[in-house]
mmCIF file of C-alpha atoms and ligand atoms in Angstrom:
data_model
loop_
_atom_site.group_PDB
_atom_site.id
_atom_site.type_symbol
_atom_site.label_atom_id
_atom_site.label_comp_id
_atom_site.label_asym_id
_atom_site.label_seq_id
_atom_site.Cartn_x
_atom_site.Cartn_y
_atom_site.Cartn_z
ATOM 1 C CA UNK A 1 0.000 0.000 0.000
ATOM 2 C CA UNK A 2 1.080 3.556 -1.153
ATOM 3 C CA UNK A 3 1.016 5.701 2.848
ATOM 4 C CA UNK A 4 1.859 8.857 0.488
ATOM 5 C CA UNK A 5 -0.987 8.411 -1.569
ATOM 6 C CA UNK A 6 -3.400 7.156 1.453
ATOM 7 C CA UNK A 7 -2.288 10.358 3.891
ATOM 8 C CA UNK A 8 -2.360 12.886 0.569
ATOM 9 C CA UNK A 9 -5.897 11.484 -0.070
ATOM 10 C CA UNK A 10 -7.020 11.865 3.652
ATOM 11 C CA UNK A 11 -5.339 15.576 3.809
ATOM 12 C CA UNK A 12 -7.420 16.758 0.607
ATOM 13 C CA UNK A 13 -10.534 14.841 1.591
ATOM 14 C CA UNK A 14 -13.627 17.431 2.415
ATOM 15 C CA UNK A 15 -14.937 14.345 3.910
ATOM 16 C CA UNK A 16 -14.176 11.408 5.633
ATOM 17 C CA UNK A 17 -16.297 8.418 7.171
ATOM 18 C CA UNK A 18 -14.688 5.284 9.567
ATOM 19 C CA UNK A 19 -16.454 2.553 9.968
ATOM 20 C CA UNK A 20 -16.382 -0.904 12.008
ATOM 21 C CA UNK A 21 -18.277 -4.303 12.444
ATOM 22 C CA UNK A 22 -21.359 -4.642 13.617
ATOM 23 C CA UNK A 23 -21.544 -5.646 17.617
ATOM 24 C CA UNK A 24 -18.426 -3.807 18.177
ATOM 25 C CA UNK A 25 -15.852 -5.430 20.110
ATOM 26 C CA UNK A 26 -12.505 -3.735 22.252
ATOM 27 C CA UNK A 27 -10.493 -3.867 19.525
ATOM 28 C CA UNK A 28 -12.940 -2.628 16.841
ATOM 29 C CA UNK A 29 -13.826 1.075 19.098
ATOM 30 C CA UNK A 30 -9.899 1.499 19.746
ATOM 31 C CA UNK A 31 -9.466 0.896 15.568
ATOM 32 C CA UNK A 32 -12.352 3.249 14.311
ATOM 33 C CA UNK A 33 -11.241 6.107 16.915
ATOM 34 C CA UNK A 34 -7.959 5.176 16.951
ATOM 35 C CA UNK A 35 -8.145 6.185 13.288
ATOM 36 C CA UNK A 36 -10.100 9.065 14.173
ATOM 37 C CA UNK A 37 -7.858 10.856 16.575
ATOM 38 C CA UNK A 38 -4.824 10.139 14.568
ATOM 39 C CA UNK A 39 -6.477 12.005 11.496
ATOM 40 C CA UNK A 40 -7.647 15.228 14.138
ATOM 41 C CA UNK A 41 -4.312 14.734 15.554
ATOM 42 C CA UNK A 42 -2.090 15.388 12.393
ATOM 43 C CA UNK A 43 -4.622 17.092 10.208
ATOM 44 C CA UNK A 44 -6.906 19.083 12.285
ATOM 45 C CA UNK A 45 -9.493 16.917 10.273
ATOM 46 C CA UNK A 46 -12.996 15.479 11.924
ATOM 47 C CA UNK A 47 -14.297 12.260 10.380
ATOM 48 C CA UNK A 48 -17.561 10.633 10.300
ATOM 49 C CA UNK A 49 -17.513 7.798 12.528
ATOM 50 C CA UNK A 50 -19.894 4.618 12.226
ATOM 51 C CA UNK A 51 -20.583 1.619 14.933
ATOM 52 C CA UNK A 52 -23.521 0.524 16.094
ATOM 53 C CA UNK A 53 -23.255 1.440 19.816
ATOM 54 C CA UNK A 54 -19.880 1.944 22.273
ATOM 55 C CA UNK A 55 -20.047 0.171 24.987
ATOM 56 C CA UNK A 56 -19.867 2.592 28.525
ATOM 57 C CA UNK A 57 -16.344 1.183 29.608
ATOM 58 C CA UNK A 58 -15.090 2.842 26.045
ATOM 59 C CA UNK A 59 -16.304 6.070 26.427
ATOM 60 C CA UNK A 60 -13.827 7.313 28.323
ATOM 61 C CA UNK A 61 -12.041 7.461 24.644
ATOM 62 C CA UNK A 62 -11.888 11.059 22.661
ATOM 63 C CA UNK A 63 -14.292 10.697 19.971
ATOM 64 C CA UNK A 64 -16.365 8.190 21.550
ATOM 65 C CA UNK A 65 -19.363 11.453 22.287
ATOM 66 C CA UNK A 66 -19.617 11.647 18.422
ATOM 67 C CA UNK A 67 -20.036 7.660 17.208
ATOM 68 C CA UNK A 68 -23.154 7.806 14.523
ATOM 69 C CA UNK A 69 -25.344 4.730 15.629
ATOM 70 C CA UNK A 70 -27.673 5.463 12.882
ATOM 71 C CA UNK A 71 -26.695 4.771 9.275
ATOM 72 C CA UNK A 72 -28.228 7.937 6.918
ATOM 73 C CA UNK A 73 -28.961 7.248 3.487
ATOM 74 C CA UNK A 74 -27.242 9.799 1.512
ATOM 75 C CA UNK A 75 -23.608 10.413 2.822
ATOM 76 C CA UNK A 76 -21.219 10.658 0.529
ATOM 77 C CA UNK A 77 -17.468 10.240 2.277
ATOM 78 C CA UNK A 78 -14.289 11.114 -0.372
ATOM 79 C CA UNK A 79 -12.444 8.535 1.789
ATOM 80 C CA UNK A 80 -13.517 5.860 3.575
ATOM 81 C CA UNK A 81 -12.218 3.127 6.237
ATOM 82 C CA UNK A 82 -13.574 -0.465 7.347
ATOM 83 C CA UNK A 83 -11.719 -1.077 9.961
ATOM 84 C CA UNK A 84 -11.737 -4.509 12.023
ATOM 85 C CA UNK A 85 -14.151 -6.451 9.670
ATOM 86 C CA UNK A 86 -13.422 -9.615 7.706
ATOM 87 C CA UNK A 87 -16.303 -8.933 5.238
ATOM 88 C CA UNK A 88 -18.455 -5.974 3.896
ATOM 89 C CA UNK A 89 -21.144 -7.901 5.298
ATOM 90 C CA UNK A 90 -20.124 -7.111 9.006
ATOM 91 C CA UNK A 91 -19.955 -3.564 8.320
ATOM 92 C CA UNK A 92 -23.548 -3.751 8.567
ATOM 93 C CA UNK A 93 -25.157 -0.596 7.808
ATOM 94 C CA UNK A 94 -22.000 0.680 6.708
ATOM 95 C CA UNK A 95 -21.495 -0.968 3.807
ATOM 96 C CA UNK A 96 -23.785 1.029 1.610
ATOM 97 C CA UNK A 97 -21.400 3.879 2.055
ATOM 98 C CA UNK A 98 -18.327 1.517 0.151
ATOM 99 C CA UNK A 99 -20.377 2.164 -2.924
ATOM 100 C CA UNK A 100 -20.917 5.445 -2.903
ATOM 101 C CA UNK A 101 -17.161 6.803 -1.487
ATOM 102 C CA UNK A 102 -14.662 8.045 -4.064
ATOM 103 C CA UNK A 103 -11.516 5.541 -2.628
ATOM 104 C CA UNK A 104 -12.281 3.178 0.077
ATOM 105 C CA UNK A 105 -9.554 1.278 2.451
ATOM 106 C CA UNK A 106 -9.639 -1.898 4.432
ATOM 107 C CA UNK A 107 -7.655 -2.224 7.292
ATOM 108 C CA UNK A 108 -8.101 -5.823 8.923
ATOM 109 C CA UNK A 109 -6.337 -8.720 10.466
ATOM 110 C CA UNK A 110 -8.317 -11.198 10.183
ATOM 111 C CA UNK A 111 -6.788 -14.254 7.960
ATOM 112 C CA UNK A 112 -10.790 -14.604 6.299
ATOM 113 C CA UNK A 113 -10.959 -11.214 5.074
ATOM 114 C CA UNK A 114 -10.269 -11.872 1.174
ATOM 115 C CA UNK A 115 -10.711 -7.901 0.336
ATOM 116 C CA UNK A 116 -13.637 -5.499 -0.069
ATOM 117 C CA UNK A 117 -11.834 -2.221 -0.424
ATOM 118 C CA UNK A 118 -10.390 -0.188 -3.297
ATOM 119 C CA UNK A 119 -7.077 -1.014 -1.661
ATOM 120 C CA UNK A 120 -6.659 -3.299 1.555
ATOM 121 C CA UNK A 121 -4.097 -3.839 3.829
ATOM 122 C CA UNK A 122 -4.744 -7.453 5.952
ATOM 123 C CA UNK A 123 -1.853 -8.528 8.371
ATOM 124 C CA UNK A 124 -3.288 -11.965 10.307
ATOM 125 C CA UNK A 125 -0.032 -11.642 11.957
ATOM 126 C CA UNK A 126 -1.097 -8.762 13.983
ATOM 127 C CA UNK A 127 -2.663 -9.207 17.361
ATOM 128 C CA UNK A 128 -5.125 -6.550 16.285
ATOM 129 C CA UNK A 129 -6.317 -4.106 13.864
ATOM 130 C CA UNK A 130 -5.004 -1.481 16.482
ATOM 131 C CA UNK A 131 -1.938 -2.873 16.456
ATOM 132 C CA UNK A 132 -1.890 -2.926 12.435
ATOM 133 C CA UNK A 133 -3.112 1.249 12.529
ATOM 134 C CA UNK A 134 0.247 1.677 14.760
ATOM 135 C CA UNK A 135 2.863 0.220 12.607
ATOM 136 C CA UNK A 136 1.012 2.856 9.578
ATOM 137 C CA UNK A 137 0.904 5.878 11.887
ATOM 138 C CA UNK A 138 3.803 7.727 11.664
ATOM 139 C CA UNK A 139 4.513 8.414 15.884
ATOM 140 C CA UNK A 140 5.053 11.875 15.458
ATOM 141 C CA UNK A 141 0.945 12.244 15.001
ATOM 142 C CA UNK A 142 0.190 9.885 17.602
ATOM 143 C CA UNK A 143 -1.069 11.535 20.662
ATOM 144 C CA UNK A 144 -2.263 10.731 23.897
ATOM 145 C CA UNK A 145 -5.935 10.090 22.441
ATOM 146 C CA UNK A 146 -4.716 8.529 19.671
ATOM 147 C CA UNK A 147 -2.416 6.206 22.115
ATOM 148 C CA UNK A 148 -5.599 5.508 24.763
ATOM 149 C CA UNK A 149 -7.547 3.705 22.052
ATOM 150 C CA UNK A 150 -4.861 1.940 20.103
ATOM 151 C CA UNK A 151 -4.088 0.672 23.473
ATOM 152 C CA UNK A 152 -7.215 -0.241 23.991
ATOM 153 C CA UNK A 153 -7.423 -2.327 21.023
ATOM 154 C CA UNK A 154 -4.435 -3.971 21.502
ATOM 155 C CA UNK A 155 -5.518 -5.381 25.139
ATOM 156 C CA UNK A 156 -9.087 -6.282 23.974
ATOM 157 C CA UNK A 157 -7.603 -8.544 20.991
ATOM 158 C CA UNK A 158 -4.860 -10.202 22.738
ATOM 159 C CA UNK A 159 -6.803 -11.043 26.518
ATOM 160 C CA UNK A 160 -4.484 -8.936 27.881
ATOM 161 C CA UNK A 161 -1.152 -9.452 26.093
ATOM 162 C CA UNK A 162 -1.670 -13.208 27.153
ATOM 163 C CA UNK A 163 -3.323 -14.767 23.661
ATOM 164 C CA UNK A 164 -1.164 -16.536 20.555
ATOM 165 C CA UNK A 165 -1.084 -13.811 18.405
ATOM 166 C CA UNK A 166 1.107 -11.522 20.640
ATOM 167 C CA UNK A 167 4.379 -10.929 19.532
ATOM 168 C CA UNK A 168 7.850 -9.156 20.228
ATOM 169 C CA UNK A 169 6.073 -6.316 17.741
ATOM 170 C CA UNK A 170 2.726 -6.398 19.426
ATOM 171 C CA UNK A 171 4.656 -5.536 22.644
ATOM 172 C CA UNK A 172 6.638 -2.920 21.294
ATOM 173 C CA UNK A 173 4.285 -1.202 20.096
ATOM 174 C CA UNK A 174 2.242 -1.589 23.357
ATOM 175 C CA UNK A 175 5.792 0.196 24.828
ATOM 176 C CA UNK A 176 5.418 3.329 22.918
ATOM 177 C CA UNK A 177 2.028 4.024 23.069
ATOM 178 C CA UNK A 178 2.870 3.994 27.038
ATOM 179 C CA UNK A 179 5.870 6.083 26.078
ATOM 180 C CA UNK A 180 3.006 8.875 24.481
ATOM 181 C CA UNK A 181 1.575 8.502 28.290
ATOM 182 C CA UNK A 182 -0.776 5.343 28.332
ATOM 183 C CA UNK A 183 -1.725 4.571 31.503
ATOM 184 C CA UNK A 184 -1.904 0.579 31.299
ATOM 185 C CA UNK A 185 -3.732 0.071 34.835
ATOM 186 C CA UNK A 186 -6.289 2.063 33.926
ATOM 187 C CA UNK A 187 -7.149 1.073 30.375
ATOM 188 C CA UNK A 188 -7.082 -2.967 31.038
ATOM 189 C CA UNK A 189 -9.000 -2.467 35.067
ATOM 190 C CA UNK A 190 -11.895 -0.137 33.558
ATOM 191 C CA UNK A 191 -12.346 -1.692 30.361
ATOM 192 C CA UNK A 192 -11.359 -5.125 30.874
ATOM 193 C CA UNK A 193 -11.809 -6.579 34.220
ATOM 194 C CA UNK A 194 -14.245 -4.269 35.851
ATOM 195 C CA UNK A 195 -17.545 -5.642 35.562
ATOM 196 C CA UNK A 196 -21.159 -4.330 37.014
ATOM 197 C CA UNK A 197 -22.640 -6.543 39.160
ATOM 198 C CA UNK A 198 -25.336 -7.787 36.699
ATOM 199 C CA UNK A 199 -22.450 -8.886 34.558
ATOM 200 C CA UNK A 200 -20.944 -11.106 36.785
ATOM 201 C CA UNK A 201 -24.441 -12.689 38.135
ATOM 202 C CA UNK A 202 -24.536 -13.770 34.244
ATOM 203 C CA UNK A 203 -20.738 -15.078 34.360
ATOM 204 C CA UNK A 204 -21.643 -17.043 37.614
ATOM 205 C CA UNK A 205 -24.423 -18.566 35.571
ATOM 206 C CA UNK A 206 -22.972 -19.393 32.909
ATOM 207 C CA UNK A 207 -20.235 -21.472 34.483
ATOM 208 C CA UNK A 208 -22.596 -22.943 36.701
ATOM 209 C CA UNK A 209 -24.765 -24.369 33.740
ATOM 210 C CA UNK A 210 -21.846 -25.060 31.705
ATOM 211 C CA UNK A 211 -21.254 -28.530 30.799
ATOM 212 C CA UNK A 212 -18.650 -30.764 29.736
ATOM 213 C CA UNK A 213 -18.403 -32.519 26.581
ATOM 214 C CA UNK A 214 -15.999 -35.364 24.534
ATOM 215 C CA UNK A 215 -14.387 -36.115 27.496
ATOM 216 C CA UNK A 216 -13.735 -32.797 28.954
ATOM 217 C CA UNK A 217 -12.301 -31.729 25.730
ATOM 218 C CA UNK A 218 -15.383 -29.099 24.905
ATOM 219 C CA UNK A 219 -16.985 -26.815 26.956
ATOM 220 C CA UNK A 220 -19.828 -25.476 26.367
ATOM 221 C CA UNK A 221 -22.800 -22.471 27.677
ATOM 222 C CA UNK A 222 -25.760 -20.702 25.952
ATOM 223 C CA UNK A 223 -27.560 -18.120 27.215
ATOM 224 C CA UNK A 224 -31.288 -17.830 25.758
ATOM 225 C CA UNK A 225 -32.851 -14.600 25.464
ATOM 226 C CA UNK A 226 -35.281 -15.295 28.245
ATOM 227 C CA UNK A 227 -32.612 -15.226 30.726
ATOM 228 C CA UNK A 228 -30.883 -12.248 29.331
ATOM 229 C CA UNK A 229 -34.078 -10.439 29.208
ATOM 230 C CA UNK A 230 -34.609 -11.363 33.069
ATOM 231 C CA UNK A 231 -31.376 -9.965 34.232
ATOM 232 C CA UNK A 232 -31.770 -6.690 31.136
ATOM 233 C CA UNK A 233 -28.341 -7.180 29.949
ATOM 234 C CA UNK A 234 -27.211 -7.239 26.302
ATOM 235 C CA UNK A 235 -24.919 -8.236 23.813
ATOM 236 C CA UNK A 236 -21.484 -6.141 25.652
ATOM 237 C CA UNK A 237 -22.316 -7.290 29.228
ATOM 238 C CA UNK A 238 -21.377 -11.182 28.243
ATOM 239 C CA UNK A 239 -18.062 -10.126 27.094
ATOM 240 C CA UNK A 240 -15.737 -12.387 29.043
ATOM 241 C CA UNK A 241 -17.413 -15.136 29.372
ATOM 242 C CA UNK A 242 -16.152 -17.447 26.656
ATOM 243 C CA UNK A 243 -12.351 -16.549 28.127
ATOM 244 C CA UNK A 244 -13.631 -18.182 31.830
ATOM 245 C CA UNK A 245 -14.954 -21.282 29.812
ATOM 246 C CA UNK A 246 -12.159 -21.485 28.076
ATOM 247 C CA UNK A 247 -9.484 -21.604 31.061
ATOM 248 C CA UNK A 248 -11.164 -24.716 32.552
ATOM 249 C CA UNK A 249 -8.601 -27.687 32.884
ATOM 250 C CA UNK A 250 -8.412 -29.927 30.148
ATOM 251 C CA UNK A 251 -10.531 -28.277 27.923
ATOM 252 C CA UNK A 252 -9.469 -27.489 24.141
ATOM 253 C CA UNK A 253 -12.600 -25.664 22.774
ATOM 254 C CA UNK A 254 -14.961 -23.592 24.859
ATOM 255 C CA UNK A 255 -18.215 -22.804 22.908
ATOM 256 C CA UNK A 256 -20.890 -20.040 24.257
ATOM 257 C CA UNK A 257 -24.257 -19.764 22.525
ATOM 258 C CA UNK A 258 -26.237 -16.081 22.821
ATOM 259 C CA UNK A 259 -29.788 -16.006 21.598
ATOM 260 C CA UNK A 260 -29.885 -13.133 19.526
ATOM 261 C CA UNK A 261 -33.646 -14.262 18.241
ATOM 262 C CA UNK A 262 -35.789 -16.485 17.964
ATOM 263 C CA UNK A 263 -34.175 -19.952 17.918
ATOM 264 C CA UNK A 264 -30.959 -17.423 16.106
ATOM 265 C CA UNK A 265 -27.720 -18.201 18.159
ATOM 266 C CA UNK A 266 -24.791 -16.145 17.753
ATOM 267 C CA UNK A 267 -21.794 -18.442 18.673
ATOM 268 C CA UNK A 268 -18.323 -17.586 20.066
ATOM 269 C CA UNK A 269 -15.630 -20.479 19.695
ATOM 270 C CA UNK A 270 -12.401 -20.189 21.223
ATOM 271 C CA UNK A 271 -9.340 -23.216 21.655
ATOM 272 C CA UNK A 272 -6.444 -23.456 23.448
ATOM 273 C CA UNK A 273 -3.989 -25.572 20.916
ATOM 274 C CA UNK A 274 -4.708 -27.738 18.261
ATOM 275 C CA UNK A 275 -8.268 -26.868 16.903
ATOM 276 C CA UNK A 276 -8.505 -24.025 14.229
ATOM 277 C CA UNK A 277 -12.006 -22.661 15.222
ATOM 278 C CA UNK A 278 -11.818 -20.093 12.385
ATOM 279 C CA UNK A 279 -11.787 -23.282 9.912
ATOM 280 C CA UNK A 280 -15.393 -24.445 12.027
ATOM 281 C CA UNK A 281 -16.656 -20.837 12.298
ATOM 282 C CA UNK A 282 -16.228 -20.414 8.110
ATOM 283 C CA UNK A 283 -18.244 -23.337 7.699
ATOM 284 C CA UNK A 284 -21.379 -21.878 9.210
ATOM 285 C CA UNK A 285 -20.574 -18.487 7.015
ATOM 286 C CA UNK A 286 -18.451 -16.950 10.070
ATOM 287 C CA UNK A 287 -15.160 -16.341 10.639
ATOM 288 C CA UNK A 288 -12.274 -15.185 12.944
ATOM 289 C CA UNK A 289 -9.169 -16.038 13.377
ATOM 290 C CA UNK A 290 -7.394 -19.911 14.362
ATOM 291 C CA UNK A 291 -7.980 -19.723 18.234
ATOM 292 C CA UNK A 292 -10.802 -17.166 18.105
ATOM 293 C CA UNK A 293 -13.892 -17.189 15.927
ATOM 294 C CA UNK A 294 -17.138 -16.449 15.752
ATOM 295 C CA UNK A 295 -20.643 -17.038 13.702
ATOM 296 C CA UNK A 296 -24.360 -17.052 13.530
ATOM 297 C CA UNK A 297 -26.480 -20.645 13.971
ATOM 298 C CA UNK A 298 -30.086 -21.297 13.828
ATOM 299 C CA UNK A 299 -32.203 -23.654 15.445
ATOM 300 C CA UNK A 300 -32.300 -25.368 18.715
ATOM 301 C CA UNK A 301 -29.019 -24.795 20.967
ATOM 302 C CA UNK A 302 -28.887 -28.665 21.088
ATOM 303 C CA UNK A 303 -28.825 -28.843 17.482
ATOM 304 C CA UNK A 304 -26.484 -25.919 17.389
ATOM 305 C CA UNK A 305 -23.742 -27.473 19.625
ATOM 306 C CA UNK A 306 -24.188 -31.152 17.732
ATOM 307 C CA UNK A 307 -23.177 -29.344 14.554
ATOM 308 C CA UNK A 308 -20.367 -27.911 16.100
ATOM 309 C CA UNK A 309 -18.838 -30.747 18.195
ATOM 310 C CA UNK A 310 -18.897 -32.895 15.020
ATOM 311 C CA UNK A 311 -16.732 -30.411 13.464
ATOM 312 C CA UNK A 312 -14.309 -30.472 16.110
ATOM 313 C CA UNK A 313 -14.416 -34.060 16.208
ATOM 314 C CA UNK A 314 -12.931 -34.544 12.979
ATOM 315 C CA UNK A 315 -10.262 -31.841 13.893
ATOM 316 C CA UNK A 316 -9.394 -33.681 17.192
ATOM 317 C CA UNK A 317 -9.520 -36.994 15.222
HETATM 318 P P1 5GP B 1 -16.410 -13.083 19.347
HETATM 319 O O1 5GP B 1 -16.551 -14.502 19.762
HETATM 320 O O2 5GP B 1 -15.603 -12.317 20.342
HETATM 321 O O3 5GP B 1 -17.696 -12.439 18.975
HETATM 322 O O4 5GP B 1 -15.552 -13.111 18.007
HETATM 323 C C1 5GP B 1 -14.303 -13.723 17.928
HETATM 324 C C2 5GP B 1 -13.665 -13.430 16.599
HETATM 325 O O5 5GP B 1 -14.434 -13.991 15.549
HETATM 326 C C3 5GP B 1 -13.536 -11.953 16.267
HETATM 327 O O6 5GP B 1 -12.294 -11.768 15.642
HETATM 328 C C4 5GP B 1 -14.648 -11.671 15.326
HETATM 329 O O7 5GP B 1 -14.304 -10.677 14.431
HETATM 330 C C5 5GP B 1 -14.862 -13.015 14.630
HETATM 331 N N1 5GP B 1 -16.293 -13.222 14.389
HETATM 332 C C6 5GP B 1 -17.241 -13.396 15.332
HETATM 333 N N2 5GP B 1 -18.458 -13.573 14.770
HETATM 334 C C7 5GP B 1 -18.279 -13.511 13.448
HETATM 335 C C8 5GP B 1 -19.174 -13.608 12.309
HETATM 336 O O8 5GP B 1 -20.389 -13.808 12.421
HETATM 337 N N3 5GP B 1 -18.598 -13.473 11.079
HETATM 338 C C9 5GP B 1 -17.263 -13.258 10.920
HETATM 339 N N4 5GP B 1 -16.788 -13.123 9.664
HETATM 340 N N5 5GP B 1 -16.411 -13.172 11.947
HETATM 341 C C10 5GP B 1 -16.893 -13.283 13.192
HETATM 342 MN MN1 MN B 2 -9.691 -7.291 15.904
#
C-alpha cells in the first residue's frame, strides 16, 4: 500500500467516514477512533464515525461522544475506512457507504478477510487491527488520544497481552504508546476486568450451567434470550465469558451460545492448541481467526452445539 498516496488522499478529503463491524468489540472502538484521533491529531481533520453502539467502559475514549449509531442514506465520504471487519457484510449498515465513497480502504487482520476495499491492507499476523493502525501511523501524530484507544485495542484482541497472536512487535508497540503517556492500569481495570454486578451474576451462571463434553475436551454455555431479558443485559455485558470457559482444565474448545432471536444463536468459539475454530466458524458463514472465531447458527441450541462438536471431532480426530 502507497502511505503517500493514502495520507495525501485523507489531507485533501472534504470528507471522511470510519467505519467498524457490527456488535463492536474492544479492539474494533480502539481501531475506528484510533483512526479518528490520529487524522484530528495530524490534520486538524474530523471524520464521520460509524458503529452501532460503544459500549460505557469505552467512552472514556476522545471521539467516543460523536459515534453515529444510525446509518443515513445519503452520505457521501471522499475517503472511507472499514476497519476490524473480515467482510463488507459485518460492516452492517456501513457498507452502503463503500459504494458510494470516491476511494475506500480496508484495514483488517483477520486471515478470512479476502478484500472489499479499493485497496486493503490485511496482516493476520497482527494481534489486532489497532496494532496494524500503529505500525502505519507515523509516531510523530500519535497523541495521547490517539495512544488511549490503540491501546485499547491492543488489550481487547490479545486477553491482555496473554493470547497466541502476541508478539515481540505487538509488545513494542504496546511500549510506545505507554511512552506517548498510556496509563496501562487504567485502560485494562476499567475496560477489561471491571464488571457491574449484573455482569458477573450472568458469568456465575454461565459457568454454573456449563457442561462438559468429549471427554472434557469441549466446553460449552448458551444463554437464551429469556434469561438475558430477566437480568436486562445485552450483547457487551457477556463479554468475558467465553475466556472463563475457556481456562477450565483440560478443555481445548470452549463454545458459548447467545440467543440473539428467535431460535438465532450467535456463537463464540475459542481453543487453546490444536483446533482451528476459524476453519469451524467459516463453515457456518463466520469467521475469525485460528484460536478465536465467531458465527451465527439457527435452530435449537442442542442442534447448534451437535453441529459444532462434530466439526471439532474430525479436527481432534
Ligand atoms: P467473538 O466470539 O468475540 O464475537 O468473536 C471472535 C472473533 O471472531 C472476532 O475476531 C470476530 O471478528 C470473529 N467473528 C465473530 N463472529 C463472526 C461472524 O459472524 N462473522 C465473521 N466473519 N467473523 C466473526
Ligand atoms: Mn480485531
Amino acid at each position: 500500500m502507497d502511505f503517500e498516496k493514502l495520507w495525501n488522499r485523507v489531507s485533501k478529503a472534504k470528507r471522511i467516514g470510519i467505519c467498524g463491524h457490527v456488535r463492536p468489540d474492544g479492539d474494533c472502538v480502539g481501531s475506528c477512533l484510533g483512526m479518528y484521533n490520529y487524522i484530528l491529531s495530524r490534520f486538524g481533520k474530523e471524520a464521520d464515525v460509524y458503529m452501532e453502539e460503544v459500549s460505557p467502559e469505552f467512552l472514556f475514549l476522545n471521539g467516543s461522544d460523536k459515534v453515529i449509531k444510525d446509518y443515513p442514506d445519503a452520505e457521501k465520504y471522499d475517503v472511507f475506512f472499514a476497519l476490524d471487519s473480515g467482510d463488507a457484510e459485518r460492516l452492517g449498515e456501513g457498507s452502503k457507504y463503500l459504494k458510494t465513497a470516491g476511494y475506500t480502504y480496508c484495514f483488517d487482520h483477520h486471515p478470512t478477510n479476502i478484500g472489499y476495499c479499493n485497496e486493503n491492507m490485511i496482516v493476520p499476523t497482527d494481534a489486532a487491527t489497532a496494532e496494524l493502525l500503529a505500525t502505519i501511523f507515523e509516531e510523530q501524530y500519535i497523541d495521547i488520544n490517539t495512544a488511549n484507544c490503540l491501546y485499547l485495542g491492543i488489550v481487547h484482541d490479545t486477553g491482555v497481552f496473554k493470547h497466541s497472536n502476541v508478539t515481540r512487535k505487538t509488545m513494542e508497540i504496546a511500549g510506545m504508546l505507554i511512552e506517548k503517556g498510556v496509563i496501562p492500569g487504567d485502560i485494562i481495570d476499567k475496560t477489561f476486568y471491571e464488571k457491574t454486578y449484573v455482569q458477573n451474576q450472568i458469568l456465575g451462571r454461565c459457568l454454573m450451567e456449563s457442561i462438559l463434553l468429549m471427554d472434557g475436551k469441549v466446553i460449552v454455555s448458551y444463554i437464551p434470550t429469556e434469561i438475558q431479558k430477566f437480568y436486562g443485559i445485552g450483547n457487551s455485558d457477556m463479554g468475558g465469558i467465553i475466556d472463563q470457559l475457556r481456562i477450565t482444565k483440560g478443555v481445548e474448545v470452549a463454545i458459548l451460545l447467545k440467543e440473539a432471536n428467535k431460535r438465532e444463536w450467535k456463537v463464540s468459539l475459542r481453543s487453546n492448541s490444536i483446533v482451528d475454530v476459524s476453519k469451524i466458524s467459516v463453515m457456518f458463514a463466520g469467521g475469525g481467526h485460528v484460536r478465536a472465531a465467531g458465527c451465527t447458527m439457527y435452530g435449537s441450541a442442542h442442534d447448534c452445539i451437535n453441529s459444532l462438536t462434530k466439526e471439532i471431532e474430525k479436527q481432534l480426530s
